[in-house]
Coordinates of C-alpha atoms and ligand atoms in Angstrom, one line a residue:
X1 CA -8.5 19.8 -22.6
X2 CA -7.6 19.6 -18.9
X3 CA -9.0 16.8 -16.8
X4 CA -10.2 17.7 -13.3
X5 CA -9.9 15.4 -10.3
X6 CA -11.2 15.9 -6.8
X7 CA -8.6 14.7 -4.3
X8 CA -9.1 14.5 -0.5
X9 CA -5.8 15.1 1.4
X10 CA -5.5 13.6 4.9
X11 CA -2.1 14.8 6.3
X12 CA -2.8 13.3 9.7
X13 CA -0.2 13.5 12.4
X14 CA 3.6 13.5 13.1
X15 CA 5.6 13.9 9.8
X16 CA 2.3 13.6 7.9
X17 CA 1.9 17.3 7.1
X18 CA 5.6 17.7 6.1
X19 CA 5.6 14.8 3.6
X20 CA 2.1 15.7 2.3
X21 CA 3.3 19.2 1.4
X22 CA 6.0 17.7 -0.8
X23 CA 3.6 15.3 -2.5
X24 CA 1.1 18.1 -3.2
X25 CA 3.8 20.3 -4.9
X26 CA 4.9 17.3 -7.0
X27 CA 1.3 16.5 -7.9
X28 CA 0.6 20.1 -9.0
X29 CA 3.8 20.2 -11.0
X30 CA 3.0 17.0 -12.9
X31 CA -0.6 18.1 -13.3
X32 CA 0.6 21.1 -15.2
X33 CA 2.7 19.0 -17.5
X34 CA -0.1 16.5 -18.3
X35 CA -3.1 18.9 -18.3
X36 CA -4.6 17.6 -15.1
X37 CA -6.2 19.9 -12.5
X38 CA -6.5 18.7 -9.0
X39 CA -9.2 20.1 -6.7
X40 CA -7.6 19.5 -3.3
X41 CA -9.6 19.4 -0.1
X42 CA -7.8 18.8 3.2
X43 CA -9.7 16.9 5.9
X44 CA -8.9 15.8 9.5
X45 CA -8.1 12.3 10.6
X46 CA -6.3 10.6 13.5
X47 CA -4.9 12.5 16.4
X48 CA -5.4 15.9 14.6
X49 CA -9.1 15.0 14.3
X50 CA -9.3 13.9 17.9
X51 CA -7.9 17.2 19.1
X52 CA -10.3 19.2 16.9
X53 CA -13.5 17.2 17.2
X54 CA -13.1 14.5 19.8
X55 CA -13.0 11.6 17.4
X56 CA -10.5 10.1 14.9
X57 CA -12.7 10.1 11.8
X58 CA -15.3 13.0 11.8
X59 CA -18.4 12.3 9.6
X60 CA -17.4 15.3 7.5
X61 CA -14.0 13.7 6.6
X62 CA -15.7 10.5 5.5
X63 CA -18.2 12.4 3.5
X64 CA -15.5 14.5 1.8
X65 CA -13.5 11.3 1.0
X66 CA -16.6 9.6 -0.5
X67 CA -17.3 12.6 -2.7
X68 CA -13.7 12.6 -4.2
X69 CA -12.0 10.7 -6.9
X70 CA -9.2 9.5 -4.7
X71 CA -7.8 10.0 -1.2
X72 CA -4.2 10.7 -0.4
X73 CA -3.3 9.9 3.2
X74 CA -0.1 10.5 5.1
X75 CA 0.0 8.9 8.5
X76 CA -1.7 9.0 11.9
X77 CA -0.8 8.5 15.5
X78 CA 1.7 9.7 18.1
X79 CA 2.7 9.6 21.7
X80 CA 0.1 12.2 22.7
X81 CA -2.8 9.9 21.9
X82 CA -1.2 6.6 23.0
X83 CA -3.0 6.4 26.3
X84 CA -6.5 6.9 24.9
X85 CA -8.9 4.0 25.1
X86 CA -8.9 1.8 22.0
X87 CA -12.2 2.9 20.5
X88 CA -11.1 6.6 20.2
X89 CA -7.4 6.1 19.3
X90 CA -6.1 7.6 16.0
X91 CA -5.8 4.1 14.4
X92 CA -9.6 3.8 14.6
X93 CA -9.7 6.6 12.1
X94 CA -7.9 4.4 9.5
X95 CA -10.1 1.3 10.2
X96 CA -13.2 3.5 9.9
X97 CA -12.0 5.0 6.6
X98 CA -11.3 1.5 5.1
X99 CA -14.7 0.2 6.2
X100 CA -16.5 3.4 5.2
X101 CA -15.0 3.3 1.7
X102 CA -15.3 -0.6 1.5
X103 CA -11.7 -0.9 0.6
X104 CA -11.2 -4.7 0.1
X105 CA -8.0 -4.7 -2.0
X106 CA -4.6 -3.7 -0.6
X107 CA -1.8 -3.2 -3.1
X108 CA 1.7 -3.2 -1.7
X109 CA 4.6 -2.9 -4.2
X110 CA 8.1 -4.0 -3.3
X111 CA 10.6 -2.6 -5.8
X112 CA 14.3 -2.6 -5.4
X113 CA 15.7 0.7 -6.7
X114 CA 19.2 0.2 -8.0
X115 CA 20.4 3.3 -6.1
X116 CA 19.3 1.7 -2.7
X117 CA 20.2 -1.9 -3.3
X118 CA 22.6 -2.0 -0.4
X119 CA 19.8 -1.1 2.0
X120 CA 18.5 -4.7 1.5
X121 CA 19.6 -7.3 4.0
X122 CA 19.7 -9.9 1.1
X123 CA 22.6 -10.3 -1.3
X124 CA 22.7 -7.9 -4.3
X125 CA 22.4 -10.6 -6.9
X126 CA 19.2 -11.9 -5.2
X127 CA 17.4 -8.6 -5.0
X128 CA 18.7 -6.7 -8.0
X129 CA 15.8 -6.1 -10.3
X130 CA 13.0 -7.2 -7.8
X131 CA 9.7 -5.6 -8.7
X132 CA 6.8 -7.3 -7.0
X133 CA 3.2 -6.2 -6.3
X134 CA 1.3 -8.0 -3.5
X135 CA -2.5 -7.7 -3.8
X136 CA -3.9 -8.6 -0.4
X137 CA -7.6 -9.2 0.4
X138 CA -8.3 -6.7 3.2
X139 CA -11.8 -7.1 4.6
X140 CA -12.5 -10.9 4.7
X141 CA -10.8 -14.2 5.6
X142 CA -9.8 -15.2 9.1
X143 CA -9.6 -11.7 10.6
X144 CA -13.4 -11.2 10.2
X145 CA -14.9 -14.8 9.8
X146 CA -17.5 -16.0 12.3
X147 CA -17.5 -17.7 14.7
X148 CA -14.7 -16.0 16.5
X149 CA -13.9 -15.5 20.1
X150 CA -12.6 -17.3 23.2
X151 CA -15.2 -19.7 24.5
X152 CA -15.4 -21.9 27.6
X153 CA -15.9 -25.6 26.9
X154 CA -18.0 -28.0 29.1
X155 CA -14.8 -29.2 30.8
X156 CA -14.0 -25.6 31.8
X157 CA -11.1 -25.3 29.4
X158 CA -11.1 -22.2 27.2
X159 CA -11.0 -22.5 23.4
X160 CA -9.9 -19.8 21.0
X161 CA -11.7 -19.8 17.7
X162 CA -11.2 -17.9 14.4
X163 CA -12.7 -18.9 11.1
X164 CA -11.2 -18.6 7.7
X165 CA -14.0 -18.0 5.3
X166 CA -14.3 -16.7 1.7
X167 CA -17.4 -16.6 -0.4
X168 CA -17.1 -16.8 -4.2
X169 CA -18.0 -13.1 -4.7
X170 CA -15.3 -12.0 -2.2
X171 CA -12.7 -14.1 -4.1
X172 CA -13.9 -12.9 -7.5
X173 CA -13.7 -9.2 -6.6
X174 CA -10.1 -9.4 -5.2
X175 CA -9.3 -11.7 -8.2
X176 CA -10.4 -9.1 -10.7
X177 CA -8.4 -6.3 -9.0
X178 CA -5.4 -8.6 -9.1
X179 CA -5.8 -9.6 -12.8
X180 CA -6.3 -6.0 -13.7
X181 CA -3.2 -5.0 -11.7
X182 CA -1.1 -7.7 -13.4
X183 CA -2.4 -6.3 -16.8
X184 CA -0.8 -3.0 -15.9
X185 CA 2.5 -4.7 -15.0
X186 CA 4.3 -7.7 -16.5
X187 CA 1.1 -9.8 -16.9
X188 CA 2.1 -12.6 -14.6
X189 CA -0.1 -13.4 -11.6
X190 CA 0.8 -15.9 -8.8
X191 CA -2.2 -16.8 -6.6
X192 CA -0.9 -17.9 -3.1
X193 CA -3.0 -20.3 -1.0
X194 CA -2.9 -23.4 1.1
X195 CA -5.2 -25.5 -1.1
X196 CA -3.4 -28.7 -0.1
X197 CA -4.9 -28.4 3.4
X198 CA -7.6 -25.8 3.5
X199 CA -11.0 -26.1 1.7
X200 CA -11.4 -22.3 1.7
X201 CA -8.2 -22.2 -0.3
X202 CA -9.5 -24.9 -2.8
X203 CA -12.4 -22.6 -3.5
X204 CA -10.0 -19.6 -3.8
X205 CA -7.9 -21.6 -6.4
X206 CA -11.0 -22.8 -8.3
X207 CA -12.3 -19.2 -8.6
X208 CA -8.9 -17.8 -9.7
X209 CA -8.8 -20.4 -12.5
X210 CA -12.3 -19.6 -13.6
X211 CA -11.6 -15.9 -13.6
X212 CA -8.4 -16.3 -15.7
X213 CA -10.6 -17.1 -18.7
X214 CA -11.5 -13.4 -18.7
X215 CA -7.9 -12.3 -18.7
X216 CA -6.2 -14.4 -21.4
X217 CA -3.3 -12.0 -21.6
X218 CA -2.3 -12.7 -17.9
X219 CA -0.4 -15.9 -17.1
X220 CA -1.8 -17.4 -13.8
X221 CA 0.2 -19.7 -11.6
X222 CA -0.4 -21.0 -8.1
X223 CA 1.8 -21.5 -5.1
X224 CA 1.3 -22.7 -1.5
X225 CA 1.9 -20.0 1.1
X226 CA 4.8 -21.8 2.8
X227 CA 6.6 -22.2 -0.5
X228 CA 5.8 -18.5 -1.3
X229 CA 7.4 -17.4 1.9
X230 CA 10.5 -19.4 1.0
X231 CA 10.7 -18.3 -2.6
X232 CA 10.3 -14.6 -1.6
X233 CA 13.7 -14.7 0.1
X234 CA 15.3 -17.4 -2.1
X235 CA 14.4 -16.0 -5.6
X236 CA 12.1 -13.0 -5.3
X237 CA 12.7 -12.0 -9.0
X238 CA 10.4 -14.9 -10.1
X239 CA 7.4 -12.9 -8.9
X240 CA 5.5 -10.1 -10.7
X241 CA 2.0 -9.8 -9.1
X242 CA 0.9 -11.9 -6.2
X243 CA -2.7 -12.2 -5.0
X244 CA -3.6 -13.8 -1.7
X245 CA -6.0 -13.7 1.2
X246 CA -6.0 -11.4 4.3
X247 CA -3.8 -13.5 6.7
X248 CA -1.3 -14.7 4.1
X249 CA -1.1 -11.3 2.5
X250 CA -0.5 -9.6 5.9
X251 CA 2.6 -11.7 6.3
X252 CA 3.9 -11.9 2.8
X253 CA 3.4 -8.2 2.0
X254 CA 5.7 -7.3 5.0
X255 CA 8.2 -9.9 4.0
X256 CA 8.2 -8.6 0.4
X257 CA 8.5 -5.0 1.5
X258 CA 11.5 -5.7 3.6
X259 CA 13.4 -7.0 0.6
X260 CA 13.8 -3.3 -0.2
X261 CA 15.2 -2.5 3.3
X262 CA 13.9 1.1 3.4
X263 CA 10.5 1.9 5.1
X264 CA 10.6 5.6 4.0
X265 CA 10.3 4.5 0.3
X266 CA 7.2 2.2 0.4
X267 CA 3.8 3.3 -0.9
X268 CA 0.5 1.4 -0.8
X269 CA -3.0 1.6 -2.2
X270 CA -6.3 0.3 -0.9
X271 CA -9.1 0.0 -3.4
X272 CA -12.8 -0.8 -3.4
X273 CA -15.1 -2.0 -6.1
X274 CA -16.0 1.5 -7.2
X275 CA -15.5 4.8 -5.4
X276 CA -12.3 6.4 -4.3
X277 CA -9.2 4.4 -3.3
X278 CA -6.8 5.5 -0.4
X279 CA -3.2 5.9 -1.2
X280 CA -0.7 6.1 1.6
X281 CA 2.9 5.3 2.7
X282 CA 3.4 2.0 4.5
X283 CA 5.3 3.8 7.3
X284 CA 3.7 5.5 10.3
X285 CA 3.8 9.1 11.6
X286 CA 7.4 8.8 12.8
X287 CA 6.8 11.1 15.9
X288 CA 10.5 10.8 16.8
X289 CA 11.4 13.0 13.9
X290 CA 8.2 15.0 13.4
X291 CA 8.6 18.8 12.8
X292 CA 12.4 18.5 12.3
X293 CA 12.5 18.5 8.5
X294 CA 14.1 15.0 8.6
X295 CA 11.3 12.9 7.1
X296 CA 11.8 11.1 3.8
X297 CA 8.9 12.2 1.6
X298 CA 9.5 9.7 -1.1
X299 CA 7.0 7.0 0.1
X300 CA 4.3 9.8 0.1
X301 CA 5.3 11.0 -3.3
X302 CA 5.3 7.4 -4.6
X303 CA 1.8 7.0 -3.1
X304 CA 0.7 10.0 -5.2
X305 CA 2.2 8.2 -8.2
X306 CA 0.2 5.0 -7.3
X307 CA -2.9 7.3 -7.0
X308 CA -2.4 8.5 -10.5
X309 CA -1.9 4.9 -11.9
X310 CA -4.4 2.9 -9.9
X311 CA -6.9 5.5 -8.8
X312 CA -7.1 7.9 -11.7
X313 CA -5.8 5.9 -14.6
X314 CA -3.2 8.4 -15.5
X315 CA -0.2 6.1 -16.1
X316 CA 2.0 8.7 -17.9
X317 CA 1.8 11.2 -15.1
X318 CA 2.6 8.4 -12.6
X319 CA 5.6 7.3 -14.7
X320 CA 6.8 10.9 -14.6
X321 CA 6.8 11.0 -10.8
X322 CA 8.5 7.7 -10.5
X323 CA 11.2 8.8 -12.9
X324 CA 11.7 12.0 -10.9
X325 CA 12.2 9.9 -7.8
X326 CA 14.8 7.8 -9.5
X327 CA 16.5 10.9 -10.8
X328 CA 17.0 12.6 -7.4
X329 CA 18.4 9.3 -6.1
X330 CA 20.7 9.1 -9.1
X331 CA 21.8 12.7 -8.2
X332 CA 22.8 11.4 -4.8
X333 CA 20.1 13.1 -2.6
X334 CA 19.3 11.1 0.5
X335 CA 17.3 11.8 3.7
X336 CA 18.8 10.4 6.9
X337 CA 16.9 7.1 6.8
X338 CA 18.5 6.1 3.4
X339 CA 21.7 8.0 3.6
X340 CA 25.0 6.3 2.9
X341 CA 28.7 7.4 2.5
X342 CA 29.3 9.7 -0.5
X343 CA 25.6 10.9 -0.8
X344 CA 24.2 14.4 -0.2
X345 CA 22.2 14.5 3.0
X346 CA 19.0 16.5 2.6
X347 CA 15.9 17.2 4.7
X348 CA 12.3 16.7 3.7
X349 CA 11.9 20.2 2.1
X350 CA 15.2 20.0 0.1
X351 CA 14.2 16.6 -1.2
X352 CA 11.0 18.1 -2.4
X353 CA 12.9 21.0 -4.1
X354 CA 15.1 18.4 -5.8
X355 CA 12.0 16.5 -7.1
X356 CA 10.5 19.7 -8.5
X357 CA 13.8 20.4 -10.3
X358 CA 13.9 16.9 -11.7
X359 CA 10.3 17.2 -12.9
X360 CA 11.0 20.5 -14.6
X361 CA 14.1 19.2 -16.4
Ligands
NAD1 P1 6.9 4.5 12.1 O1 6.8 3.9 10.7 O2 6.2 5.8 12.3 O3 8.4 4.7 12.5 C1 9.3 3.6 12.6 C2 10.8 4.2 12.4 O4 10.9 4.5 11.0 C3 11.0 5.5 13.2 O5 12.3 5.5 13.7 C4 10.8 6.6 12.2 O6 11.5 7.7 12.5 C5 11.2 5.9 10.9 N1 10.5 6.4 9.7 C6 9.2 6.1 9.4 N2 8.8 6.8 8.3 C7 9.9 7.6 8.0 C8 10.1 8.5 6.9 N3 9.2 8.8 6.0 N4 11.3 9.1 6.9 C9 12.3 8.8 7.8 N5 12.1 7.9 8.8 C10 10.9 7.3 8.9 O7 6.3 3.4 13.1 P2 6.1 3.4 14.7 O8 7.2 4.2 15.3 O9 5.9 2.0 15.1 O10 4.8 4.2 14.9 C11 4.7 5.6 15.2 C12 3.2 6.0 15.1 O11 2.7 5.8 13.8 C13 2.3 5.2 16.1 O12 1.4 6.1 16.7 C14 1.6 4.2 15.2 O13 0.4 3.8 15.7 C15 1.5 5.0 13.9 N6 1.4 4.2 12.7 C16 0.6 4.7 11.7 C17 0.5 4.0 10.5 C18 -0.4 4.6 9.5 O14 -0.8 5.8 9.5 N7 -0.8 3.9 8.4 C19 1.3 2.9 10.2 C20 2.1 2.4 11.2 C21 2.2 3.1 12.5

């Protein structure tokens, strides 16, 4: 029996349409192998939506996304829209999408692929085998807490204020996503906080400990954020899954990602409590190489793999895509961003063809 999934595609701007085309071909090929049918609907976001409708996230796009099982997004933005006022810039489309779908959990994997190990700025022996997932809380914490603002004091001096706040329910929902993510990986979860100084972190730690009773197969540990920053560059292999708040996660997920050294390879997922998640590469729309068949489509393809694993619960199909990516790298195919001496330079389309061959083999 074939299973049917409704997927909204948001190719966006710049290299978005090129890398999305590759991911769609890969999805369809893997779907045939695993008896999955994808009903694909393309919708507008970012600059493309501004040009067509005047705004970066048309109501129709959000409605289409809400009615689907998962959303596959490429990237938005470009020089053309850089001078627009903030509230109608392409980036607003992304923020609107995250808010509209209530995506509170951001999953950012950082995996060192053996074929690209020399792209890392750290020593081979430090990064060889690194496979980390950072689960970051996305809609709470100090970025949204009240009060916030710049206020004048009685003495006339200005005071800038932000508030780090987490309620038990906010901690519990990100905690559950993190425990369930760890269950799909190596079953080790490290909760990162600053509980030695911050009360909000003490509550965070208490709730994580409480939640762990429901996930006896996952080993929970705790680490202060300053130590976590140090350990990520000293001995990153000790980590499997990391869960942390919005501010700490913003910083640590970028640090973890850079262990891999190659932005064209990094996928991500943003999930809500129910409803569709959004799966997208970490990189932007790369306007400097758009339309030249130079883009690396692998982060987009790996985002489709994340969609299958974390959005549609189809781990075998996801594995198959990840294996195909490893295979084309083994065969020496490289786009310009990851090319090194002795490898075969290919463009976006040829990388897509190589992936389809690897899947068919
Ligand atoms: P970028 O990630 O688009 O590009 C940074 C550099 O990496 C560029 O030299 C680019 O050519 C290269 N690069 C990125 N992805 C690549 C790929 N798949 N293959 C090969 N090379 C790749 O970041 P930027 O230049 O700071 O931003 C460009 C535009 O993208 C801006 O409008 C920005 O607002 C937007 N942006 C969007 C997102 C998103 O959609 N989530 C994220 C970041 C930036």
